PDB file of C-alpha atoms in Angstrom:
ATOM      1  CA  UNK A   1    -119.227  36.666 -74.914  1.00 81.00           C
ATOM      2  CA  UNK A   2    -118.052  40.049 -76.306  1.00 87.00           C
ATOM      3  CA  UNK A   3    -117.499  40.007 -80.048  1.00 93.00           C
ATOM      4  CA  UNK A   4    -116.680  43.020 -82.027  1.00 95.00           C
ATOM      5  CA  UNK A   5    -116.939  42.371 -86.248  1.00 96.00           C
ATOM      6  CA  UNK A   6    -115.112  44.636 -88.866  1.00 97.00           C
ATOM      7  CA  UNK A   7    -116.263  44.962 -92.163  1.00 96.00           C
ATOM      8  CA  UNK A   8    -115.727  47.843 -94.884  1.00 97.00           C
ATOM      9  CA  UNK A   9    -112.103  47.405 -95.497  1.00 95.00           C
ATOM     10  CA  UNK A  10    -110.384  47.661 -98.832  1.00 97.00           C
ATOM     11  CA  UNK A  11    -108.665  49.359-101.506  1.00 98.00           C
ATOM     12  CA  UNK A  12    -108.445  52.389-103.145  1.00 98.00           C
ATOM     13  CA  UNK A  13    -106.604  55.227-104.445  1.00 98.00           C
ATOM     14  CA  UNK A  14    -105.147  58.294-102.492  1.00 98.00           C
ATOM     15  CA  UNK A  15    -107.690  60.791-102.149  1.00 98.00           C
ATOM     16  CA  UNK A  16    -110.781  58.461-101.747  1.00 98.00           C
ATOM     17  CA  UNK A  17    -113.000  57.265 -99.134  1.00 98.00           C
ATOM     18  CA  UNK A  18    -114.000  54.173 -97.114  1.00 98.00           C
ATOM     19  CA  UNK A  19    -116.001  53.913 -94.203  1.00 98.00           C
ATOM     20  CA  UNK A  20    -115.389  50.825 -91.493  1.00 98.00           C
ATOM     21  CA  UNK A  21    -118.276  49.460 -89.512  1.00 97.00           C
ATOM     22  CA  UNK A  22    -117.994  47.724 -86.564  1.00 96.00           C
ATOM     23  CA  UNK A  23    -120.458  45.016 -85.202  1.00 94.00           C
ATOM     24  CA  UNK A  24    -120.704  44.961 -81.550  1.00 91.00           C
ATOM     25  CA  UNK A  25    -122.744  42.052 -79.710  1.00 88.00           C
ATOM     26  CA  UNK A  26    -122.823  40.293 -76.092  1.00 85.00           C
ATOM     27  CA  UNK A  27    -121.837  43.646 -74.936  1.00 74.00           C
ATOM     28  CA  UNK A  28    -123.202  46.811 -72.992  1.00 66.00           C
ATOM     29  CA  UNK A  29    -122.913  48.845 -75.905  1.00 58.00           C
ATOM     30  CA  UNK A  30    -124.053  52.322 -74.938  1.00 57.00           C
ATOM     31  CA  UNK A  31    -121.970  52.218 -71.599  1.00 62.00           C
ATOM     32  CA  UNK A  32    -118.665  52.445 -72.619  1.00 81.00           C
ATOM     33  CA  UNK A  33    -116.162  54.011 -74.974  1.00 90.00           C
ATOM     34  CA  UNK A  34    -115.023  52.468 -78.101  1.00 93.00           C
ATOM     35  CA  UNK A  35    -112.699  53.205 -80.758  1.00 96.00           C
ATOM     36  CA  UNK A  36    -110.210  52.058 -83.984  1.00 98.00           C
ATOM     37  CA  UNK A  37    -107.155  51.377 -84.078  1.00 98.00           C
ATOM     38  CA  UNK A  38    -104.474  50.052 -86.694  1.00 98.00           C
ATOM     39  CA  UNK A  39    -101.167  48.609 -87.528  1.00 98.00           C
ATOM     40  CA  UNK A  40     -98.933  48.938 -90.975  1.00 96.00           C
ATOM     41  CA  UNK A  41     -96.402  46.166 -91.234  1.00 92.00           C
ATOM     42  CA  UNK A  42     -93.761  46.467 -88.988  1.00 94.00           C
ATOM     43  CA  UNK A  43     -95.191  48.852 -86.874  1.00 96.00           C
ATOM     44  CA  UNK A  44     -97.045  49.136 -83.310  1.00 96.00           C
ATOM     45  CA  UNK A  45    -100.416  49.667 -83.093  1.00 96.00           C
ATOM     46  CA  UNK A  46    -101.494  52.936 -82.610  1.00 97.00           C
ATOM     47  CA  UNK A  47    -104.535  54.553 -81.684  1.00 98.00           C
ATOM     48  CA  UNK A  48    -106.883  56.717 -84.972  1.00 98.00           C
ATOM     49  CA  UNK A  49    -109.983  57.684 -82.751  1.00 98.00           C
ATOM     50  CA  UNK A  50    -112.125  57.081 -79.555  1.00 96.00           C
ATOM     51  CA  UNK A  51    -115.519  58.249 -78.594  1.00 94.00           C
ATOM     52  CA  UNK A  52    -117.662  58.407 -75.261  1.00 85.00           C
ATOM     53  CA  UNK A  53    -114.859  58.328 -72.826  1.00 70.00           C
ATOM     54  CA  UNK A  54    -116.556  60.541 -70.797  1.00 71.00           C
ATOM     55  CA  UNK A  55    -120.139  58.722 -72.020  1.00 74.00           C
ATOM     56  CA  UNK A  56    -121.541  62.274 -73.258  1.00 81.00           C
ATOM     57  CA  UNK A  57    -120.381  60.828 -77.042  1.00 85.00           C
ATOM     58  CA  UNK A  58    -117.091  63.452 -77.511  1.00 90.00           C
ATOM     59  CA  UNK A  59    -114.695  62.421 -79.571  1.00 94.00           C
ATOM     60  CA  UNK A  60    -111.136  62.532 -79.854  1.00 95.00           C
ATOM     61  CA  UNK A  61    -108.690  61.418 -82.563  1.00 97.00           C
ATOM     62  CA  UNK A  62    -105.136  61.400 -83.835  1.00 97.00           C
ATOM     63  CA  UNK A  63    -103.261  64.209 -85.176  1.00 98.00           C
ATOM     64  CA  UNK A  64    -103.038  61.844 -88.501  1.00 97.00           C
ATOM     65  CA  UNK A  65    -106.499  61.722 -89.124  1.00 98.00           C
ATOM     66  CA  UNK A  66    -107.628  65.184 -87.334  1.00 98.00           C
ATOM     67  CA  UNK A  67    -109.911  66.389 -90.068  1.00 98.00           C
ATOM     68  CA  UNK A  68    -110.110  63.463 -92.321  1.00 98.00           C
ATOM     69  CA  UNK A  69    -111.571  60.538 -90.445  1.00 98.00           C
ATOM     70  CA  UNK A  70    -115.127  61.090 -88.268  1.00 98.00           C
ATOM     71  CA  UNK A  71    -115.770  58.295 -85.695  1.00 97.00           C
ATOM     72  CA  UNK A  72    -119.100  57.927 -84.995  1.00 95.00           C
ATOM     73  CA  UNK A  73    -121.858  55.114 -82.530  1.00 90.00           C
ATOM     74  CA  UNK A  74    -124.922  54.414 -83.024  1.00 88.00           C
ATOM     75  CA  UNK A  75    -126.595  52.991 -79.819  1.00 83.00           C
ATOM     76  CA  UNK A  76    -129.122  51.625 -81.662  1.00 85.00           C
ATOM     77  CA  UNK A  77    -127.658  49.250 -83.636  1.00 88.00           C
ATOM     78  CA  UNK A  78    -124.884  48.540 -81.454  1.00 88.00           C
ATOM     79  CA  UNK A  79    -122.593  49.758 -84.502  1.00 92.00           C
ATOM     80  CA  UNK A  80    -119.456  51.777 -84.544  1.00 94.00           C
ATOM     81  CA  UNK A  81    -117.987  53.419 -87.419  1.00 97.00           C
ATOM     82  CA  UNK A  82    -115.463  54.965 -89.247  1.00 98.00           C
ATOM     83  CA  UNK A  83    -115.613  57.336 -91.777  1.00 98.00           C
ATOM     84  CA  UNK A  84    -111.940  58.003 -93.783  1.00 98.00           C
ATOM     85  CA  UNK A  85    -111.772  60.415 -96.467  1.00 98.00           C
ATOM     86  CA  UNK A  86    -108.815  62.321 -98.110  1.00 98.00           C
ATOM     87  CA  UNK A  87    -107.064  58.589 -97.678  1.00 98.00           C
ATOM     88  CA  UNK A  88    -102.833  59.174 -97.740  1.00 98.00           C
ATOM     89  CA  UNK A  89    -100.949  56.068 -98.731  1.00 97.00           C
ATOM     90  CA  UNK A  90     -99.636  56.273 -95.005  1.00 97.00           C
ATOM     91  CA  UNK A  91    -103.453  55.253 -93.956  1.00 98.00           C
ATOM     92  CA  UNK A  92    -102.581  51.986 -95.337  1.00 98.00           C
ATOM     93  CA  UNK A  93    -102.987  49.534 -92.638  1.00 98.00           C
ATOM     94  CA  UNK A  94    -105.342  46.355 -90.519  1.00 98.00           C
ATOM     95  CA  UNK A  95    -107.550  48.570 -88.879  1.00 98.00           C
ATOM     96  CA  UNK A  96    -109.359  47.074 -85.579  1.00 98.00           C
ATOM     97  CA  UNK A  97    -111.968  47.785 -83.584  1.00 97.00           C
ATOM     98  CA  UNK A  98    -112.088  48.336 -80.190  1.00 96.00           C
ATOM     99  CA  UNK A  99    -114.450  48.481 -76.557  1.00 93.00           C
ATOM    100  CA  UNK A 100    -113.431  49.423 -73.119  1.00 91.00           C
ATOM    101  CA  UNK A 101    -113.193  46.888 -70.727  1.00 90.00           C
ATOM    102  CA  UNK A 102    -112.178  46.601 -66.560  1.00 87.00           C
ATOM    103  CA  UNK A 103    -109.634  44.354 -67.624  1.00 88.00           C
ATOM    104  CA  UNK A 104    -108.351  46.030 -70.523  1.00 90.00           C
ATOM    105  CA  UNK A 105    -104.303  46.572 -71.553  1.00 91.00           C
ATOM    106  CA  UNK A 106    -104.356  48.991 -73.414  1.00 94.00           C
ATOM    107  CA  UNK A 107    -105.174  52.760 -72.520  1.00 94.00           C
ATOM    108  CA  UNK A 108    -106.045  55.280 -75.310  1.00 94.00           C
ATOM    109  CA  UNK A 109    -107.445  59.009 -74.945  1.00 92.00           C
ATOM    110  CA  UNK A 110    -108.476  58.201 -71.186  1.00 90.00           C
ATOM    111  CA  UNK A 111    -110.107  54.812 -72.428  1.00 92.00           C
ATOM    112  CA  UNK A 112    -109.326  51.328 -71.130  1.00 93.00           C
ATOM    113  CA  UNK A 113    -109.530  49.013 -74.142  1.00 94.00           C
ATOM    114  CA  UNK A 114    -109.521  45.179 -73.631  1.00 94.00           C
ATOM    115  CA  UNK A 115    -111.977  43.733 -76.274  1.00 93.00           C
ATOM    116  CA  UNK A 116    -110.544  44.010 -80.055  1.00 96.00           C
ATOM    117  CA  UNK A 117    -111.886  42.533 -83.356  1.00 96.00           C
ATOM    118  CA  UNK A 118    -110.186  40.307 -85.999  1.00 97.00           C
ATOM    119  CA  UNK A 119    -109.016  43.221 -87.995  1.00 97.00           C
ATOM    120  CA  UNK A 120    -110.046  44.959 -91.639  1.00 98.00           C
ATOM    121  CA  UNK A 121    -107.099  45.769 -94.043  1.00 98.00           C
ATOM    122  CA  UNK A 122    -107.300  49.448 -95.587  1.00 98.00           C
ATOM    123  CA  UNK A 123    -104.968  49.702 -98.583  1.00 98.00           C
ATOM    124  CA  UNK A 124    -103.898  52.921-100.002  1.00 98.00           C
ATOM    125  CA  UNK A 125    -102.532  53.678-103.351  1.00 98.00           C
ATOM    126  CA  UNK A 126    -100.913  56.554-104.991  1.00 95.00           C
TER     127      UNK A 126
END
């Protein structure tokens, strides 16, 4: 069973810096592409940044976060994270993470996502 943990979430004030971990187990980890999403209240999810869709670990993000957040995997530990800095008050929101799967709904950046964590809230201030 594929299970996918958040952690690193929190507060802080516009400007700062947080970095989100994800915990990957039951899963192929090196094999397939990964990446974070999020949702502010009353809006749709949208995708922040995936990496490996092509399995050589590129990267690719959104134009929201292009030079501020750095996605990263380490193989390793089966870990996937995300580094934010120069936070905006329009960061603010649950922030999951994600894996590719066959079966997956949701295509982002050429990657078929269809396993999802519980979610890690990211609160910005100003």
């Amino acid at each position: 069973q594929v299970q996918l943990v958040e952690s690193g979430g929190g507060s802080v004030q516009a400007g700062g810096s947080l970095r989100l971990s994800c915990a990957a187990s039951g899963y192929t980890y090196s094999s397939y592409c990964m990446g974070w999403f999020r949702q502010a209240p009353g809006k749709e999810r949208e995708g922040v940044a995936v990496i490996d869709v092509d399995g050589d670990g590129s990267t690719s993000y959104a134009d929201s976060v292009k030079g501020r957040f750095t996605i990263s995997k380490d193989n390793a530990k089966n870990t996937l994270s995300l580094q934010m800095n120069s936070l905006k008050p329009e960061d603010t929101a649950m922030y999951y993470c994600a894996a590719e799967s066959t079966y997956g709904s949701i295509w982002y950046r050429g990657c078929r996502f269809g396993y999802w964590g519980q979610g890690t809230q990211v609160t910005v201030s100003s």
